[in-house]
mmCIF file of C-alpha atoms in Angstrom:
data_model
loop_
_atom_site.group_PDB
_atom_site.id
_atom_site.type_symbol
_atom_site.label_atom_id
_atom_site.label_comp_id
_atom_site.label_asym_id
_atom_site.label_seq_id
_atom_site.Cartn_x
_atom_site.Cartn_y
_atom_site.Cartn_z
ATOM 1 C CA ASP W 609 -9.337 -6.373 -5.087
ATOM 2 C CA LEU W 610 -9.831 -6.487 -8.839
ATOM 3 C CA HIS W 611 -11.141 -2.983 -9.402
ATOM 4 C CA THR W 612 -11.727 -2.054 -12.985
ATOM 5 C CA TYR W 613 -10.161 1.065 -14.413
ATOM 6 C CA LYS W 614 -13.609 2.625 -14.735
ATOM 7 C CA ASP W 615 -13.366 2.963 -10.926
ATOM 8 C CA TYR W 616 -10.431 5.341 -11.533
ATOM 9 C CA PRO W 617 -11.424 7.574 -14.473
ATOM 10 C CA TYR W 618 -8.402 9.870 -14.027
ATOM 11 C CA GLU W 619 -6.062 7.010 -14.952
ATOM 12 C CA ALA W 620 -8.327 5.056 -17.343
ATOM 13 C CA LYS W 621 -7.226 6.869 -20.502
ATOM 14 C CA GLU W 622 -3.662 5.574 -20.062
ATOM 15 C CA PHE W 623 -4.436 1.850 -19.963
ATOM 16 C CA LYS W 624 -4.991 -0.889 -22.514
ATOM 17 C CA GLY W 625 -7.126 -3.274 -20.442
ATOM 18 C CA ASP W 626 -10.132 -3.094 -18.166
ATOM 19 C CA THR W 627 -8.311 -4.516 -15.113
ATOM 20 C CA VAL W 628 -4.736 -4.770 -13.862
ATOM 21 C CA LEU W 629 -4.672 -8.396 -15.036
ATOM 22 C CA ASP W 630 -5.840 -7.378 -18.520
ATOM 23 C CA GLU W 631 -3.185 -4.675 -18.587
ATOM 24 C CA LEU W 632 -0.393 -7.095 -17.689
ATOM 25 C CA GLU W 633 -1.605 -9.679 -20.196
ATOM 26 C CA ALA W 634 -1.578 -6.957 -22.893
ATOM 27 C CA TYR W 635 2.185 -6.741 -22.241
ATOM 28 C CA ASP W 636 2.565 -10.535 -22.471
ATOM 29 C CA VAL W 637 3.174 -10.981 -18.750
ATOM 30 C CA LYS W 638 2.201 -14.306 -17.195
ATOM 31 C CA VAL W 639 -0.231 -13.498 -14.397
ATOM 32 C CA SER W 640 -2.097 -15.106 -11.570
ATOM 33 C CA HIS W 641 -4.365 -13.572 -9.003
ATOM 34 C CA ALA W 642 -5.995 -14.208 -5.684
ATOM 35 C CA VAL W 643 -8.202 -11.993 -3.578
ATOM 36 C CA ALA W 644 -7.531 -11.793 0.164
ATOM 37 C CA ASP W 645 -8.077 -9.522 3.128
ATOM 38 C CA VAL W 646 -4.561 -8.514 4.203
ATOM 39 C CA THR W 647 -5.759 -8.171 7.797
ATOM 40 C CA ASP W 648 -6.550 -11.916 7.850
ATOM 41 C CA PHE W 649 -3.258 -13.840 7.961
ATOM 42 C CA ASP W 650 -4.762 -17.262 7.153
ATOM 43 C CA GLU W 651 -6.734 -15.939 4.175
ATOM 44 C CA LEU W 652 -3.664 -14.112 2.906
ATOM 45 C CA GLN W 653 -1.472 -17.213 3.290
ATOM 46 C CA LYS W 654 -3.915 -19.212 1.151
ATOM 47 C CA ALA W 655 -3.760 -16.503 -1.521
ATOM 48 C CA VAL W 656 0.051 -16.493 -1.482
ATOM 49 C CA ASP W 657 0.134 -20.301 -1.660
ATOM 50 C CA HIS W 658 -2.200 -20.190 -4.684
ATOM 51 C CA ILE W 659 -0.010 -17.678 -6.514
ATOM 52 C CA VAL W 660 3.165 -19.642 -5.722
ATOM 53 C CA SER W 661 1.517 -22.824 -7.037
ATOM 54 C CA GLU W 662 0.815 -21.071 -10.355
ATOM 55 C CA LEU W 663 3.890 -18.860 -10.801
ATOM 56 C CA GLY W 664 6.599 -20.274 -8.562
ATOM 57 C CA THR W 665 8.663 -18.721 -5.791
ATOM 58 C CA ILE W 666 8.089 -15.052 -5.033
ATOM 59 C CA THR W 667 11.265 -12.973 -5.267
ATOM 60 C CA ILE W 668 9.779 -9.471 -5.361
ATOM 61 C CA LEU W 669 7.178 -8.307 -2.852
ATOM 62 C CA ILE W 670 5.501 -4.919 -2.914
ATOM 63 C CA CYS W 671 3.334 -4.186 0.129
ATOM 64 C CA ASN W 672 0.950 -1.533 -1.159
ATOM 65 C CA ALA W 673 -2.411 -2.466 0.358
ATOM 66 C CA GLY W 674 -3.671 0.196 2.710
ATOM 67 C CA GLY W 675 -5.434 3.504 2.875
ATOM 68 C CA GLY W 676 -6.881 5.933 5.329
ATOM 69 C CA GLU W 677 -10.442 6.502 6.370
ATOM 70 C CA GLY W 678 -12.505 9.616 6.904
ATOM 71 C CA GLU W 679 -11.906 13.184 5.818
ATOM 72 C CA LEU W 680 -8.308 14.369 5.527
ATOM 73 C CA THR W 681 -9.116 17.163 7.989
ATOM 74 C CA ALA W 682 -10.490 14.736 10.610
ATOM 75 C CA GLY W 683 -8.880 12.017 12.730
ATOM 76 C CA MET W 684 -7.522 14.203 15.522
ATOM 77 C CA PRO W 685 -5.559 12.303 18.184
ATOM 78 C CA SER W 686 -7.600 13.516 21.175
ATOM 79 C CA THR W 687 -10.985 12.715 19.634
ATOM 80 C CA MET W 688 -10.092 9.666 17.532
ATOM 81 C CA ASP W 689 -12.850 7.153 16.857
ATOM 82 C CA MET W 690 -11.034 4.049 18.086
ATOM 83 C CA ASP W 691 -12.957 1.689 15.800
ATOM 84 C CA GLN W 692 -11.757 3.759 12.847
ATOM 85 C CA PHE W 693 -8.251 3.850 14.333
ATOM 86 C CA ASP W 694 -8.240 0.058 14.608
ATOM 87 C CA ARG W 695 -9.414 -0.428 11.002
ATOM 88 C CA VAL W 696 -6.730 1.897 9.619
ATOM 89 C CA ILE W 697 -3.938 0.343 11.721
ATOM 90 C CA ARG W 698 -5.047 -3.155 10.743
ATOM 91 C CA ARG W 699 -5.396 -2.333 7.042
ATOM 92 C CA ASN W 700 -1.984 -0.648 6.794
ATOM 93 C CA LEU W 701 0.374 -1.915 9.501
ATOM 94 C CA TYR W 702 -1.078 -5.377 10.112
ATOM 95 C CA GLY W 703 -1.619 -5.823 6.366
ATOM 96 C CA THR W 704 2.048 -5.098 5.697
ATOM 97 C CA ALA W 705 3.225 -7.329 8.552
ATOM 98 C CA ASN W 706 0.968 -10.198 7.468
ATOM 99 C CA THR W 707 2.127 -9.949 3.857
ATOM 100 C CA ILE W 708 5.765 -9.986 4.925
ATOM 101 C CA ARG W 709 5.146 -12.966 7.213
ATOM 102 C CA CYS W 710 3.551 -14.887 4.320
ATOM 103 C CA VAL W 711 6.272 -14.235 1.742
ATOM 104 C CA VAL W 712 9.628 -13.436 3.345
ATOM 105 C CA PRO W 713 10.257 -16.909 4.867
ATOM 106 C CA MET W 714 10.465 -18.360 1.319
ATOM 107 C CA MET W 715 12.806 -15.533 0.336
ATOM 108 C CA LYS W 716 15.047 -16.335 3.299
ATOM 109 C CA GLU W 717 15.020 -20.017 2.386
ATOM 110 C CA ASN W 718 16.089 -19.161 -1.166
ATOM 111 C CA ARG W 719 18.462 -16.409 -0.016
ATOM 112 C CA LYS W 720 16.991 -14.104 -2.641
ATOM 113 C CA GLY W 721 14.411 -11.354 -2.639
ATOM 114 C CA ARG W 722 13.398 -7.715 -2.703
ATOM 115 C CA VAL W 723 10.763 -6.236 -0.408
ATOM 116 C CA VAL W 724 9.274 -2.791 -0.957
ATOM 117 C CA THR W 725 6.759 -1.295 1.438
ATOM 118 C CA LEU W 726 4.862 1.913 0.821
ATOM 119 C CA ILE W 727 4.123 4.588 3.329
ATOM 120 C CA SER W 728 3.241 8.209 2.813
ATOM 121 C CA HIS W 729 4.785 11.528 3.644
ATOM 122 C CA THR W 730 2.485 11.398 6.682
ATOM 123 C CA GLY W 731 4.589 8.526 7.990
ATOM 124 C CA GLN W 732 7.452 10.989 8.400
ATOM 125 C CA SER W 733 5.754 14.290 9.174
ATOM 126 C CA VAL W 734 2.377 15.255 10.533
ATOM 127 C CA ASN W 735 -0.310 17.546 9.188
ATOM 128 C CA SER W 736 -0.055 21.007 10.721
ATOM 129 C CA SER W 737 -3.464 20.546 12.383
ATOM 130 C CA GLY W 738 -2.699 17.045 13.685
ATOM 131 C CA SER W 739 -5.391 15.524 11.476
ATOM 132 C CA TYR W 740 -5.380 12.030 9.991
ATOM 133 C CA SER W 741 -3.317 10.796 12.917
ATOM 134 C CA HIS W 742 -4.499 7.190 12.558
ATOM 135 C CA TYR W 743 -3.018 7.020 9.065
ATOM 136 C CA ALA W 744 0.194 8.795 10.112
ATOM 137 C CA ALA W 745 0.699 6.347 12.983
ATOM 138 C CA ALA W 746 0.116 3.345 10.715
ATOM 139 C CA LYS W 747 2.547 4.583 8.075
ATOM 140 C CA ALA W 748 5.232 5.495 10.620
ATOM 141 C CA GLY W 749 4.847 1.979 12.009
ATOM 142 C CA ILE W 750 5.394 0.497 8.546
ATOM 143 C CA MET W 751 8.577 2.520 8.154
ATOM 144 C CA MET W 752 10.043 1.155 11.391
ATOM 145 C CA TYR W 753 8.820 -2.370 10.623
ATOM 146 C CA THR W 754 10.610 -2.161 7.254
ATOM 147 C CA LYS W 755 13.838 -0.932 8.851
ATOM 148 C CA SER W 756 13.693 -3.853 11.292
ATOM 149 C CA LEU W 757 13.016 -6.251 8.422
ATOM 150 C CA ALA W 758 16.020 -4.898 6.504
ATOM 151 C CA MET W 759 18.269 -5.730 9.450
ATOM 152 C CA GLU W 760 16.815 -9.243 9.699
ATOM 153 C CA VAL W 761 17.018 -10.179 6.015
ATOM 154 C CA GLY W 762 20.187 -8.379 4.938
ATOM 155 C CA PRO W 763 22.399 -11.345 5.863
ATOM 156 C CA TYR W 764 20.293 -13.470 3.476
ATOM 157 C CA GLY W 765 21.011 -11.155 0.539
ATOM 158 C CA ILE W 766 17.493 -9.730 0.661
ATOM 159 C CA THR W 767 16.758 -6.007 0.626
ATOM 160 C CA ALA W 768 13.839 -4.261 2.310
ATOM 161 C CA ASN W 769 13.104 -0.659 1.400
ATOM 162 C CA CYS W 770 10.301 1.760 2.095
ATOM 163 C CA LEU W 771 8.938 4.229 -0.474
ATOM 164 C CA SER W 772 7.266 7.403 0.696
ATOM 165 C CA PRO W 773 5.276 9.087 -2.086
ATOM 166 C CA GLY W 774 4.168 12.659 -1.587
ATOM 167 C CA PHE W 775 0.849 14.104 -2.704
ATOM 168 C CA ILE W 776 0.022 11.991 -5.751
ATOM 169 C CA LEU W 777 -3.077 13.085 -7.637
ATOM 170 C CA THR W 778 -4.819 9.821 -8.393
ATOM 171 C CA GLY W 779 -8.447 9.563 -9.376
ATOM 172 C CA ARG W 780 -9.189 7.992 -6.007
ATOM 173 C CA LEU W 781 -7.632 10.884 -4.082
ATOM 174 C CA GLN W 782 -8.544 13.844 -6.282
ATOM 175 C CA GLN W 783 -11.885 14.533 -4.580
ATOM 176 C CA ARG W 784 -10.337 14.206 -1.097
ATOM 177 C CA PHE W 785 -7.632 16.727 -1.966
ATOM 178 C CA GLU W 786 -10.240 19.114 -3.325
ATOM 179 C CA THR W 787 -12.363 18.743 -0.176
ATOM 180 C CA ALA W 788 -9.339 19.364 2.053
ATOM 181 C CA GLY W 789 -8.316 22.362 -0.058
ATOM 182 C CA ALA W 790 -5.872 21.685 -2.864
ATOM 183 C CA ASP W 791 -3.995 24.926 -2.207
ATOM 184 C CA MET W 792 -3.440 23.892 1.413
ATOM 185 C CA VAL W 793 -2.060 20.546 0.275
ATOM 186 C CA VAL W 794 0.355 21.701 -2.444
ATOM 187 C CA LYS W 795 1.789 24.577 -0.421
ATOM 188 C CA ASN W 796 3.738 21.900 1.478
ATOM 189 C CA THR W 797 5.448 20.613 -1.678
ATOM 190 C CA ALA W 798 8.673 21.946 -3.199
ATOM 191 C CA LEU W 799 7.203 22.313 -6.706
ATOM 192 C CA LYS W 800 3.847 23.618 -5.400
ATOM 193 C CA ARG W 801 1.918 20.998 -7.346
ATOM 194 C CA PHE W 802 0.656 17.433 -7.048
ATOM 195 C CA GLY W 803 2.695 14.503 -8.253
#
């Protein structure tokens, strides 16, 4: 999705362009783009094919599409709205799997590539109340999917690693952290502050 930086006022002051594409072009980077729903494999494959046709073989893949849904204090396992659960699992876990399935075969063919997936601290530990369990389950799934991928692609000279950011204070998440109680959130960090 080609959000403009005005959608993220917290970060806007740091950037030179109005969109990610503008920002990259300001640094003289050759860019291409395609918009696709990562939960739709066929749509995503068309987007990847378009980018490859413009820029060539993909050697670095960062799977960062995702996100939770609902309040950070909601999403309890025993009362989970299963439609919401399905959307979050599809957006995060299926989105990562689909992206990998679209790109990694060309990496294997070329015996070259780097794959980075992103999870969250909730993929490794749960909230003390058990909340946001749909997101935690999706992110834990991505971690195991990435470990499996690393075993598959290692013999091809390809690496697959998973990054797990902590509580990062982005413009998109600032209001959610405040609603959940910022003090409650940062008390679980070593430096007692947001990243």
